[in-house]
PDB file of C-alpha atoms in Angstrom:
ATOM      1  CA  MET A   1      61.994 140.930  47.336  1.00  0.00           C
ATOM      2  CA  PRO A   2      63.481 137.738  45.937  1.00  0.00           C
ATOM      3  CA  LYS A   3      61.163 135.421  47.936  1.00  0.00           C
ATOM      4  CA  THR A   4      57.673 137.063  47.288  1.00  0.00           C
ATOM      5  CA  ALA A   5      55.321 134.935  45.284  1.00  0.00           C
ATOM      6  CA  LEU A   6      52.138 135.706  43.545  1.00  0.00           C
ATOM      7  CA  ILE A   7      49.647 132.823  43.166  1.00  0.00           C
ATOM      8  CA  VAL A   8      47.360 133.245  40.102  1.00  0.00           C
ATOM      9  CA  GLU A   9      44.797 130.510  40.596  1.00  0.00           C
ATOM     10  CA  ASP A  10      41.006 130.596  40.666  1.00  0.00           C
ATOM     11  CA  GLU A  11      40.449 127.373  42.517  1.00  0.00           C
ATOM     12  CA  ILE A  12      40.726 128.411  46.212  1.00  0.00           C
ATOM     13  CA  PHE A  13      41.731 125.040  47.597  1.00  0.00           C
ATOM     14  CA  VAL A  14      44.587 124.673  44.942  1.00  0.00           C
ATOM     15  CA  ALA A  15      45.638 128.288  45.747  1.00  0.00           C
ATOM     16  CA  LEU A  16      45.678 127.556  49.451  1.00  0.00           C
ATOM     17  CA  ASP A  17      47.701 124.492  48.962  1.00  0.00           C
ATOM     18  CA  LEU A  18      50.328 126.376  46.986  1.00  0.00           C
ATOM     19  CA  GLU A  19      50.377 129.078  49.637  1.00  0.00           C
ATOM     20  CA  ARG A  20      50.920 126.474  52.443  1.00  0.00           C
ATOM     21  CA  ILE A  21      53.771 124.855  50.414  1.00  0.00           C
ATOM     22  CA  LEU A  22      55.492 128.167  49.918  1.00  0.00           C
ATOM     23  CA  VAL A  23      55.017 129.706  53.276  1.00  0.00           C
ATOM     24  CA  ASP A  24      56.163 126.413  55.027  1.00  0.00           C
ATOM     25  CA  ALA A  25      59.304 126.711  52.934  1.00  0.00           C
ATOM     26  CA  GLY A  26      60.038 130.317  54.055  1.00  0.00           C
ATOM     27  CA  TYR A  27      58.602 132.238  51.083  1.00  0.00           C
ATOM     28  CA  THR A  28      56.249 135.141  51.374  1.00  0.00           C
ATOM     29  CA  VAL A  29      53.037 135.050  49.412  1.00  0.00           C
ATOM     30  CA  GLY A  30      52.189 138.554  48.344  1.00  0.00           C
ATOM     31  CA  ALA A  31      48.718 137.789  46.945  1.00  0.00           C
ATOM     32  CA  ILE A  32      46.334 135.208  45.581  1.00  0.00           C
ATOM     33  CA  ALA A  33      44.676 136.213  42.422  1.00  0.00           C
ATOM     34  CA  ALA A  34      41.649 134.645  40.734  1.00  0.00           C
ATOM     35  CA  ASP A  35      41.630 136.618  37.558  1.00  0.00           C
ATOM     36  CA  SER A  36      43.692 138.854  35.304  1.00  0.00           C
ATOM     37  CA  ALA A  37      42.763 142.135  37.056  1.00  0.00           C
ATOM     38  CA  GLN A  38      43.761 140.865  40.428  1.00  0.00           C
ATOM     39  CA  ALA A  39      47.087 139.427  39.123  1.00  0.00           C
ATOM     40  CA  LEU A  40      48.079 142.542  37.340  1.00  0.00           C
ATOM     41  CA  ALA A  41      47.298 144.669  40.391  1.00  0.00           C
ATOM     42  CA  ALA A  42      49.361 142.399  42.766  1.00  0.00           C
ATOM     43  CA  ALA A  43      52.324 141.780  40.436  1.00  0.00           C
ATOM     44  CA  PRO A  44      54.408 144.898  41.204  1.00  0.00           C
ATOM     45  CA  ALA A  45      54.946 143.616  44.750  1.00  0.00           C
ATOM     46  CA  CYS A  46      56.057 140.140  43.753  1.00  0.00           C
ATOM     47  CA  SER A  47      59.248 138.679  42.221  1.00  0.00           C
ATOM     48  CA  PHE A  48      57.810 135.312  40.989  1.00  0.00           C
ATOM     49  CA  ALA A  49      54.450 133.833  40.181  1.00  0.00           C
ATOM     50  CA  PHE A  50      52.682 130.578  39.864  1.00  0.00           C
ATOM     51  CA  VAL A  51      50.064 130.989  37.204  1.00  0.00           C
ATOM     52  CA  ASP A  52      47.205 128.629  36.095  1.00  0.00           C
ATOM     53  CA  VAL A  53      46.153 128.796  32.386  1.00  0.00           C
ATOM     54  CA  ASN A  54      42.406 128.896  32.975  1.00  0.00           C
ATOM     55  CA  LEU A  55      41.203 131.640  35.450  1.00  0.00           C
ATOM     56  CA  ARG A  56      37.914 133.021  36.667  1.00  0.00           C
ATOM     57  CA  ASP A  57      37.956 135.290  33.529  1.00  0.00           C
ATOM     58  CA  GLY A  58      38.735 132.608  31.072  1.00  0.00           C
ATOM     59  CA  PRO A  59      41.943 131.090  29.602  1.00  0.00           C
ATOM     60  CA  THR A  60      43.868 134.296  30.306  1.00  0.00           C
ATOM     61  CA  GLY A  61      46.869 132.819  32.253  1.00  0.00           C
ATOM     62  CA  PRO A  62      49.357 133.046  29.293  1.00  0.00           C
ATOM     63  CA  ILE A  63      48.345 136.685  28.715  1.00  0.00           C
ATOM     64  CA  VAL A  64      48.795 137.513  32.439  1.00  0.00           C
ATOM     65  CA  ALA A  65      52.140 135.694  32.470  1.00  0.00           C
ATOM     66  CA  GLU A  66      53.495 137.650  29.528  1.00  0.00           C
ATOM     67  CA  ARG A  67      52.330 140.974  30.838  1.00  0.00           C
ATOM     68  CA  ILE A  68      53.635 140.471  34.488  1.00  0.00           C
ATOM     69  CA  ALA A  69      56.984 139.311  33.260  1.00  0.00           C
ATOM     70  CA  ARG A  70      57.347 142.150  30.671  1.00  0.00           C
ATOM     71  CA  ASP A  71      55.927 144.967  32.738  1.00  0.00           C
ATOM     72  CA  TYR A  72      57.207 143.978  36.273  1.00  0.00           C
ATOM     73  CA  GLY A  73      60.023 141.470  35.645  1.00  0.00           C
ATOM     74  CA  VAL A  74      58.144 138.767  37.486  1.00  0.00           C
ATOM     75  CA  LYS A  75      59.471 135.275  36.888  1.00  0.00           C
ATOM     76  CA  VAL A  76      56.624 132.931  35.788  1.00  0.00           C
ATOM     77  CA  VAL A  77      55.942 129.316  36.298  1.00  0.00           C
ATOM     78  CA  PHE A  78      52.777 127.798  35.113  1.00  0.00           C
ATOM     79  CA  VAL A  79      50.820 125.378  37.358  1.00  0.00           C
ATOM     80  CA  THR A  80      48.182 123.677  35.107  1.00  0.00           C
ATOM     81  CA  ALA A  81      46.478 120.426  34.222  1.00  0.00           C
ATOM     82  CA  ASN A  82      46.531 121.783  30.557  1.00  0.00           C
ATOM     83  CA  PRO A  83      50.152 122.500  29.507  1.00  0.00           C
ATOM     84  CA  GLY A  84      49.166 122.301  25.837  1.00  0.00           C
ATOM     85  CA  GLN A  85      47.157 125.536  26.392  1.00  0.00           C
ATOM     86  CA  ILE A  86      50.297 127.543  27.460  1.00  0.00           C
ATOM     87  CA  GLY A  87      51.229 128.391  23.911  1.00  0.00           C
ATOM     88  CA  THR A  88      54.366 130.496  23.511  1.00  0.00           C
ATOM     89  CA  VAL A  89      55.251 132.602  26.499  1.00  0.00           C
ATOM     90  CA  PRO A  90      58.865 133.472  26.115  1.00  0.00           C
ATOM     91  CA  ALA A  91      59.162 134.858  29.560  1.00  0.00           C
ATOM     92  CA  ALA A  92      57.879 131.671  31.369  1.00  0.00           C
ATOM     93  CA  LEU A  93      60.468 129.475  32.971  1.00  0.00           C
ATOM     94  CA  GLY A  94      58.352 126.343  32.770  1.00  0.00           C
ATOM     95  CA  TYR A  95      55.388 124.517  34.201  1.00  0.00           C
ATOM     96  CA  VAL A  96      54.302 122.073  36.869  1.00  0.00           C
ATOM     97  CA  ARG A  97      51.439 119.753  35.972  1.00  0.00           C
ATOM     98  CA  LYS A  98      48.417 119.472  38.280  1.00  0.00           C
ATOM     99  CA  PRO A  99      48.134 117.461  40.481  1.00  0.00           C
ATOM    100  CA  PHE A 100      51.449 118.657  41.874  1.00  0.00           C
ATOM    101  CA  SER A 101      53.785 117.551  44.618  1.00  0.00           C
ATOM    102  CA  ASP A 102      55.221 119.839  47.241  1.00  0.00           C
ATOM    103  CA  GLN A 103      58.748 118.933  45.921  1.00  0.00           C
ATOM    104  CA  ALA A 104      57.806 120.125  42.360  1.00  0.00           C
ATOM    105  CA  ILE A 105      56.458 123.399  43.521  1.00  0.00           C
ATOM    106  CA  LEU A 106      59.467 123.953  45.750  1.00  0.00           C
ATOM    107  CA  ALA A 107      61.881 123.108  42.880  1.00  0.00           C
ATOM    108  CA  ALA A 108      60.119 125.559  40.601  1.00  0.00           C
ATOM    109  CA  ALA A 109      60.065 128.190  43.344  1.00  0.00           C
ATOM    110  CA  ALA A 110      63.801 127.853  44.004  1.00  0.00           C
ATOM    111  CA  ILE A 111      64.532 128.300  40.387  1.00  0.00           C
ATOM    112  CA  ALA A 112      62.205 131.326  40.028  1.00  0.00           C
ATOM    113  CA  ALA A 113      63.474 133.026  43.222  1.00  0.00           C
ATOM    114  CA  ALA A 114      67.072 132.412  42.358  1.00  0.00           C
ATOM    115  CA  GLY A 115      66.696 133.834  38.832  1.00  0.00           C
ATOM    116  CA  SER A 116      69.061 131.263  37.449  1.00  0.00           C
ATOM    117  CA  ASN A 117      69.335 127.573  36.647  1.00  0.00           C
ATOM    118  CA  GLU A 118      71.498 126.783  39.684  1.00  0.00           C
ATOM    119  CA  ALA A 119      68.623 125.703  41.918  1.00  0.00           C
ATOM    120  CA  THR A 120      67.725 122.030  42.371  1.00  0.00           C
ATOM    121  CA  VAL A 121      65.601 120.662  39.428  1.00  0.00           C
ATOM    122  CA  ASP A 122      62.710 118.287  40.006  1.00  0.00           C
ATOM    123  CA  ALA A 123      61.466 115.911  37.318  1.00  0.00           C
ATOM    124  CA  ASP A 124      57.945 117.325  37.610  1.00  0.00           C
ATOM    125  CA  PHE A 125      59.056 120.832  36.736  1.00  0.00           C
ATOM    126  CA  VAL A 126      59.275 121.010  32.930  1.00  0.00           C
ATOM    127  CA  ARG A 127      61.304 123.947  31.600  1.00  0.00           C
ATOM    128  CA  LEU A 128      60.059 125.881  28.575  1.00  0.00           C
ATOM    129  CA  ASP A 129      63.329 126.590  26.815  1.00  0.00           C
TER     130      ASP A 129
END
């Protein structure tokens, strides 16, 4: 399942925009989750995730990211207007700042789906090394 994405985002229009970008590029979106419980339930069927920091149940994105990476091997990219709130999430590949471009999302998806640094990098995708 190298191309199945999980979108963890409580703003439906942002989530639908991410879904459109990914589906148009040939990725499958396994689920859109608005809170921690939904994200954790959907994670086993996905190989990478775009995670916002602030979700319906509060600033739980970093906790969700850590758990889905640790428990299910999901590659994580944050999509947030507040990168300073990410903190230390060793499993996260990086982040894309909102508002985002299609190109930045696709660059991050390519890196997450490939599982390596060999994919094309976009200047709007910031690695968390």
